Coordinates of C-alpha atoms and ligand atoms in Angstrom, one line a residue:
X25 CA -6.9 28.3 14.0
X26 CA -4.2 30.3 15.7
X27 CA -2.9 27.1 17.2
X28 CA -2.7 25.5 13.8
X29 CA -0.9 28.5 12.2
X30 CA 1.5 28.5 15.1
X31 CA 2.3 24.9 14.4
X32 CA 2.7 25.4 10.7
X33 CA 5.0 28.4 11.3
X34 CA 7.2 26.3 13.5
X35 CA 5.7 26.9 16.9
X36 CA 6.6 24.3 19.4
X37 CA 5.1 22.2 22.1
X38 CA 6.3 19.4 24.5
X39 CA 8.8 21.7 26.1
X40 CA 10.5 22.9 22.9
X41 CA 10.3 19.8 20.7
X42 CA 8.6 20.5 17.4
X43 CA 5.5 18.5 17.0
X44 CA 6.2 15.5 14.8
X45 CA 4.1 12.5 13.8
X46 CA 5.1 8.9 14.4
X47 CA 3.8 5.4 13.6
X48 CA 2.7 4.2 17.1
X49 CA 1.2 0.9 16.2
X50 CA 0.5 -1.4 13.2
X51 CA -1.7 -4.3 12.3
X52 CA -2.5 -6.5 9.4
X53 CA -5.0 -9.1 8.3
X54 CA -5.1 -11.5 5.3
X55 CA -7.9 -13.9 4.4
X56 CA -7.3 -17.5 5.4
X57 CA -7.8 -18.9 1.9
X58 CA -4.3 -19.6 0.4
X59 CA -4.2 -19.8 -3.5
X60 CA -1.0 -21.2 -4.9
X61 CA 0.4 -20.7 -8.3
X62 CA -0.5 -24.4 -9.1
X63 CA -4.1 -23.6 -8.0
X64 CA -4.2 -20.8 -10.6
X65 CA -2.6 -23.1 -13.2
X66 CA -5.6 -25.4 -12.8
X67 CA -8.1 -22.6 -13.9
X68 CA -6.0 -20.6 -16.5
X69 CA -3.1 -21.1 -18.9
X70 CA -0.1 -20.3 -16.6
X71 CA 2.5 -22.2 -14.6
X72 CA 4.2 -21.9 -11.2
X73 CA 7.5 -21.5 -13.0
X74 CA 6.4 -18.5 -15.1
X75 CA 4.9 -16.7 -12.1
X76 CA 7.7 -17.5 -9.7
X77 CA 10.6 -16.8 -12.0
X78 CA 9.2 -13.4 -13.1
X79 CA 7.7 -12.1 -9.9
X80 CA 8.8 -14.2 -6.9
X81 CA 5.2 -15.0 -6.0
X82 CA 4.4 -18.5 -4.7
X83 CA 0.9 -17.9 -3.3
X84 CA -1.6 -15.2 -2.4
X85 CA -4.7 -14.9 -0.2
X86 CA -8.2 -14.6 -1.6
X87 CA -11.4 -13.8 0.4
X88 CA -13.1 -17.0 1.5
X89 CA -16.4 -16.1 -0.1
X90 CA -18.3 -13.4 -2.0
X91 CA -19.5 -10.6 0.2
X92 CA -16.2 -9.8 2.0
X93 CA -15.0 -6.3 1.2
X94 CA -11.9 -4.1 1.8
X95 CA -13.6 -2.6 4.8
X96 CA -14.1 -6.1 6.4
X97 CA -10.4 -7.0 5.9
X98 CA -9.4 -3.6 7.3
X99 CA -11.4 -4.1 10.6
X100 CA -9.1 -6.6 12.3
X101 CA -6.0 -4.8 10.9
X102 CA -7.2 -1.5 12.4
X103 CA -8.0 -3.0 15.8
X104 CA -4.5 -4.6 15.9
X105 CA -2.8 -1.3 15.1
X106 CA -4.9 0.7 17.7
X107 CA -4.1 -1.9 20.4
X108 CA -0.3 -2.0 19.6
X109 CA -0.3 1.8 19.9
X110 CA -1.8 1.5 23.4
X111 CA -4.9 3.4 22.3
X112 CA -8.6 2.5 22.4
X113 CA -10.9 2.6 19.3
X114 CA -12.6 5.7 20.8
X115 CA -9.3 7.5 20.7
X116 CA -9.2 7.5 16.9
X117 CA -10.2 10.9 15.7
X118 CA -9.7 10.5 11.9
X119 CA -9.5 7.7 9.4
X120 CA -7.6 7.5 6.1
X121 CA -8.5 4.6 3.9
X122 CA -6.2 3.8 1.0
X123 CA -7.7 1.4 -1.6
X124 CA -8.2 0.9 -5.3
X125 CA -10.8 -1.7 -4.5
X126 CA -13.4 -0.1 -2.2
X127 CA -16.4 -2.3 -1.3
X128 CA -18.5 -0.1 -3.6
X129 CA -17.9 2.8 -6.0
X130 CA -19.4 5.0 -3.3
X131 CA -19.6 5.7 -0.4
X132 CA -16.0 5.4 0.5
X133 CA -14.7 2.3 2.3
X134 CA -13.6 4.5 5.1
X135 CA -17.2 5.3 6.0
X136 CA -18.0 1.6 6.1
X137 CA -15.0 1.1 8.4
X138 CA -15.8 3.7 10.9
X139 CA -19.3 2.3 11.2
X140 CA -17.9 -1.2 11.8
X141 CA -15.4 0.2 14.4
X142 CA -18.3 2.1 16.1
X143 CA -16.9 5.6 15.5
X144 CA -19.9 7.7 14.3
X145 CA -19.0 11.2 13.4
X146 CA -15.3 10.6 13.0
X147 CA -14.0 11.9 9.6
X148 CA -13.2 9.2 7.0
X149 CA -11.3 10.0 3.9
X150 CA -10.7 7.5 1.0
X151 CA -7.5 7.9 -0.8
X152 CA -7.4 6.5 -4.3
X153 CA -3.7 6.4 -5.2
X154 CA -3.4 2.7 -5.9
X155 CA 0.0 1.2 -4.9
X156 CA 1.2 4.6 -3.5
X157 CA -2.1 5.1 -1.6
X158 CA -0.7 4.2 1.8
X159 CA 2.2 6.6 1.4
X160 CA -0.1 9.4 0.3
X161 CA -2.4 8.7 3.3
X162 CA 0.6 8.7 5.6
X163 CA 1.5 12.1 4.3
X164 CA -2.0 13.5 5.1
X165 CA -1.9 12.0 8.5
X166 CA 1.5 13.5 9.1
X167 CA 0.3 16.9 8.1
X168 CA -2.8 16.6 10.3
X169 CA -0.8 15.6 13.4
X170 CA 1.9 18.2 12.9
X171 CA -0.7 21.0 12.5
X172 CA -2.6 19.8 15.5
X173 CA -5.8 19.1 13.6
X174 CA -6.1 15.5 14.9
X175 CA -4.2 13.5 17.5
X176 CA -4.7 9.8 16.6
X177 CA -5.1 9.1 12.9
X178 CA -5.8 5.6 11.7
X179 CA -4.3 4.9 8.3
X180 CA -5.4 1.8 6.5
X181 CA -4.5 0.1 3.2
X182 CA -6.9 -2.6 2.2
X183 CA -7.7 -4.4 -1.0
X184 CA -9.9 -7.2 -2.4
X185 CA -8.4 -7.9 -5.8
X186 CA -9.6 -11.5 -6.3
X187 CA -13.1 -10.4 -7.4
X188 CA -11.7 -7.9 -10.0
X189 CA -9.2 -9.9 -12.1
X190 CA -9.8 -12.2 -15.0
X191 CA -8.7 -15.8 -14.6
X192 CA -8.1 -16.6 -18.3
X193 CA -5.5 -16.1 -21.0
X194 CA -6.5 -12.5 -21.6
X195 CA -6.1 -11.5 -18.0
X196 CA -3.4 -13.8 -16.9
X197 CA -0.5 -11.2 -16.8
X198 CA -2.5 -9.2 -14.2
X199 CA -4.4 -12.0 -12.4
X200 CA -1.4 -13.9 -11.1
X201 CA 0.1 -10.8 -9.5
X202 CA -2.6 -9.6 -7.0
X203 CA -3.8 -10.8 -3.7
X204 CA -6.3 -9.7 -1.0
X205 CA -5.2 -8.2 2.4
X206 CA -5.1 -5.3 4.7
X207 CA -2.6 -3.4 6.8
X208 CA -3.0 -0.4 9.2
X209 CA -1.0 2.0 11.3
X210 CA -2.0 4.3 14.0
X211 CA -0.3 7.7 13.6
X212 CA 0.0 10.0 16.6
X213 CA 2.4 12.5 18.1
X214 CA 6.0 11.5 18.6
X215 CA 7.1 11.6 22.2
X216 CA 10.9 10.9 21.9
X217 CA 13.2 13.4 20.1
X218 CA 14.5 10.9 17.5
X219 CA 11.1 9.3 16.9
X220 CA 8.8 10.1 14.0
X221 CA 8.2 10.5 10.3
X222 CA 11.4 12.3 9.3
X223 CA 10.7 12.9 5.6
X224 CA 8.0 12.0 3.1
X225 CA 7.8 12.7 -0.6
X226 CA 5.0 12.2 -3.1
X227 CA 5.0 12.2 -6.9
X228 CA 2.6 11.5 -9.8
X229 CA 2.9 11.6 -13.6
X230 CA -0.3 11.1 -15.7
X231 CA 1.8 10.2 -18.8
X232 CA 1.6 6.7 -17.5
X233 CA -2.1 6.7 -16.7
X234 CA -3.1 4.2 -19.3
X235 CA -0.2 1.8 -18.7
X236 CA -2.0 0.5 -15.7
X237 CA -5.7 1.2 -15.5
X238 CA -9.3 0.1 -15.2
X239 CA -11.3 1.4 -18.1
X240 CA -14.9 0.8 -17.0
X241 CA -17.3 1.6 -15.5
X242 CA -16.3 5.0 -16.7
X243 CA -18.3 8.2 -15.8
X244 CA -17.0 9.8 -19.0
X245 CA -18.9 7.1 -21.0
X246 CA -22.7 7.1 -21.6
X247 CA -23.6 4.6 -20.4
X248 CA -20.8 3.8 -18.0
X249 CA -20.9 0.1 -18.7
X250 CA -22.2 -1.8 -21.7
X251 CA -22.5 -5.4 -22.6
X252 CA -19.8 -4.8 -25.2
X253 CA -17.5 -3.5 -22.6
X254 CA -18.1 -6.5 -20.5
X255 CA -17.5 -8.8 -23.4
X256 CA -14.2 -7.0 -24.1
X257 CA -13.2 -7.2 -20.5
X258 CA -13.0 -3.5 -20.0
X259 CA -14.0 -3.9 -16.4
X260 CA -10.7 -5.7 -15.6
X261 CA -7.4 -4.0 -15.1
X262 CA -5.1 -3.6 -18.1
X263 CA -1.3 -3.3 -17.7
X264 CA 1.7 -2.6 -19.9
X265 CA 3.9 -4.6 -17.5
X266 CA 7.2 -3.8 -19.1
X267 CA 6.6 0.0 -18.9
X268 CA 5.5 -0.2 -15.3
X269 CA 8.6 -2.2 -14.5
X270 CA 10.9 0.3 -16.2
X271 CA 9.4 3.3 -14.4
X272 CA 9.4 1.6 -11.0
X273 CA 13.1 0.7 -11.0
X274 CA 13.9 4.2 -12.0
X275 CA 11.6 6.2 -9.7
X276 CA 11.8 4.3 -6.5
X277 CA 15.6 4.7 -6.1
X278 CA 15.2 8.4 -7.1
X279 CA 12.7 9.2 -4.4
X280 CA 14.6 7.2 -1.8
X281 CA 17.7 9.3 -2.4
X282 CA 15.6 12.4 -2.1
X283 CA 13.9 11.5 1.1
X284 CA 17.1 10.4 2.7
X285 CA 18.7 13.7 1.9
X286 CA 15.7 15.5 3.4
X287 CA 16.0 13.4 6.5
X288 CA 19.7 14.0 6.8
X289 CA 20.4 10.2 6.6
X290 CA 22.3 7.9 4.3
X291 CA 21.6 4.3 3.2
X292 CA 24.0 3.1 5.9
X293 CA 21.7 4.6 8.6
X294 CA 18.7 2.6 7.5
X295 CA 17.8 -0.5 9.6
X296 CA 15.0 -1.8 7.4
X297 CA 13.7 -1.2 3.8
X298 CA 10.0 -1.8 3.4
X299 CA 9.3 -1.4 -0.4
X300 CA 5.9 -1.8 -2.0
X301 CA 5.5 -5.5 -3.1
X302 CA 4.7 -5.5 -6.8
X303 CA 7.4 -7.8 -8.0
X304 CA 10.3 -9.4 -6.2
X305 CA 12.6 -8.6 -9.2
X306 CA 11.7 -4.9 -9.0
X307 CA 12.5 -4.8 -5.3
X308 CA 15.8 -6.7 -5.7
X309 CA 16.9 -4.3 -8.5
X310 CA 15.9 -1.3 -6.5
X311 CA 17.7 -2.5 -3.4
X312 CA 20.8 -3.4 -5.3
X313 CA 20.8 0.0 -7.1
X314 CA 20.6 1.6 -3.6
X315 CA 23.1 -0.7 -2.1
X316 CA 20.7 -2.0 0.5
X317 CA 21.6 -5.6 1.6
X318 CA 19.1 -8.4 1.1
X319 CA 18.7 -9.0 4.9
X320 CA 17.5 -5.4 5.4
X321 CA 14.9 -5.6 2.7
X322 CA 11.4 -6.8 3.5
X323 CA 9.8 -9.3 1.0
X324 CA 6.5 -10.9 1.6
X325 CA 5.3 -11.0 -2.0
X326 CA 6.1 -14.8 -2.1
X327 CA 3.2 -15.3 0.4
X328 CA 0.7 -12.5 -0.5
X329 CA 1.4 -11.3 -4.0
X330 CA 0.7 -7.6 -4.6
X331 CA -1.9 -6.2 -2.2
X332 CA -1.4 -2.7 -3.6
X333 CA -2.2 -0.1 -0.9
X334 CA -1.8 -2.8 1.8
X335 CA 1.7 -4.0 1.0
X336 CA 3.7 -1.5 3.1
X337 CA 1.6 -1.5 6.3
X338 CA 1.5 -5.3 6.1
X339 CA 5.3 -5.3 5.8
X340 CA 5.6 -2.9 8.7
X341 CA 3.2 -4.9 10.9
X342 CA 4.9 -8.3 10.2
X343 CA 8.4 -6.8 10.7
X344 CA 7.5 -5.2 14.0
X345 CA 6.1 -8.5 15.3
X346 CA 9.2 -10.4 14.1
X347 CA 11.4 -8.0 16.0
X348 CA 12.9 -6.5 12.8
X349 CA 11.4 -3.2 13.8
X350 CA 12.2 -2.0 17.4
X351 CA 12.2 1.3 19.3
X352 CA 14.6 3.5 17.4
X353 CA 14.6 1.6 14.2
X354 CA 15.0 3.7 11.1
X355 CA 12.7 2.4 8.4
X356 CA 12.7 3.4 4.8
X357 CA 9.6 3.0 2.6
X358 CA 9.1 3.4 -1.1
X359 CA 6.2 2.7 -3.4
X360 CA 5.4 2.9 -7.1
X361 CA 2.1 2.2 -9.0
X362 CA -0.8 3.2 -11.2
X363 CA -1.1 6.8 -12.1
X364 CA 1.8 6.7 -12.3
X365 CA 2.3 7.6 -8.7
X366 CA 5.3 7.0 -6.5
X367 CA 6.5 8.0 -3.0
X368 CA 9.1 7.5 -0.4
X369 CA 9.5 8.1 3.3
X370 CA 11.6 7.5 6.4
X371 CA 10.2 6.8 9.8
X372 CA 12.0 6.3 13.1
X373 CA 10.0 4.0 15.4
Ligands
UT7_405 O1 2.0 -2.3 -8.3 C1 2.4 -2.0 -9.6 C2 1.8 -3.0 -10.5 N1 2.5 -3.8 -11.4 C3 3.8 -3.9 -11.6 O2 4.7 -3.4 -10.9 C4 4.2 -4.9 -12.6 C5 5.5 -4.6 -13.3 N2 5.7 -5.5 -14.4 C6 6.0 -6.8 -14.2 O3 6.2 -7.3 -13.1 C7 6.2 -7.7 -15.4 O4 6.1 -7.0 -16.6 C8 5.3 -9.0 -15.5 C9 5.7 -9.9 -14.4 C10 3.8 -8.5 -15.2 C11 5.3 -9.6 -16.8 O5 6.6 -10.0 -17.1 P1 7.2 -9.8 -18.6 O6 8.6 -10.4 -18.6 O7 7.1 -8.3 -18.8 O8 6.3 -10.6 -19.5 P2 5.4 -10.2 -20.7 O9 4.2 -9.4 -20.3 O10 6.3 -9.6 -21.8 O11 4.9 -11.6 -21.3 C12 5.9 -12.5 -21.8 C13 5.1 -13.7 -22.3 C14 4.0 -13.4 -23.3 O12 3.9 -14.4 -24.2 P3 4.6 -14.2 -25.7 O13 4.0 -13.0 -26.3 O14 6.0 -14.0 -25.4 O15 4.3 -15.5 -26.4 C15 2.7 -13.4 -22.4 O16 1.6 -13.7 -23.1 O17 4.4 -14.4 -21.2 C16 3.0 -14.5 -21.5 N3 2.3 -14.4 -20.2 C17 2.1 -15.5 -19.4 N4 2.5 -16.8 -19.5 C18 2.2 -17.6 -18.5 C19 1.8 -13.3 -19.6 N5 1.2 -13.7 -18.4 C20 1.4 -15.0 -18.2 C21 1.1 -15.9 -17.2 N6 1.5 -17.1 -17.4 N7 0.5 -15.5 -16.1

């Protein structure tokens, strides 16, 4: 306890360097089944043109068969992140699992993942903050590392959306947006002075709670799910798309300015911007408001759609492997989603 308090109150280690957390490795995994906009147009009233013009999405991945959960997609992503960090699975001493589509309502998908990884006894915390879930989890990992509670924290964002959307006219505004996939990072102690998570900021506003939500099953209802609810499609997500869009293009730039200020950096210092991937138009507007050039902005929504909590770690993992992230790269992240929740962060790799 004394050691923890010492760290919180600014105690130092590593010969005078304040303990700081850093993303040491990343990984991702998407199912092999590619579903194009034209494939969706065959089963519901939509078109490639409508989807692509409004969202930038061309295709997404869906699980190959029923029975594959978020914890299954997370497993290869987690192993990849642990390996890139130069760690072994047994080194992981805590797991944070961000998802809005856990394998089951309970227990948490994190518990299923630690079992699959072979890590009995390691704490596993599910974080249910939708599109901002990865950033919220990163913030928890950062605090744990800085306080000396854990040394190697696996942070996962993983989603299976394809089993939870409605492929018909009623659900088409939502169904075309989402895809399945997982991303992961291994967060540990920074070892170089510049390296690490330099600033992180989290926000929420329940005023937008019912602009993007899943009504049932609902524990406030007796019973939680009825045949009528099923007939009315209450077990599928409902979205006020225009409202979400408006909030996202306002809040993401706002939080970016704030984290940059906290990190003592400016837009010009940023090497790469990894925004949440909900809509290409949202990200282009946000990047242009911020003055971030197109070539510094990561887009993979064309290929994967919106994988909610997984978008940012997938973006980091792909960019790292493509050489867009290197040692010393300053990477800006921003997310917005259901809740409403939003978040921003700056990491030096
Ligand atoms: O991670 C955070 C989650 N979500 C978001 O960030 C989403 C933010 N919002 C958006 O990206 C946009 O609002 C959408 C792309 C979802 C929708 O674009 P929009 O320009 O706001 O379209 P709309 O919902 O106003 O619908 C326009 C029309 C409607 O028809 P009418 O009433 O004009 O006749 C819809 O019924 O498009 C129709 N429509 C579709 N047509 C073909 C809705 N979905 C589809 C579809 N295909 N998939």
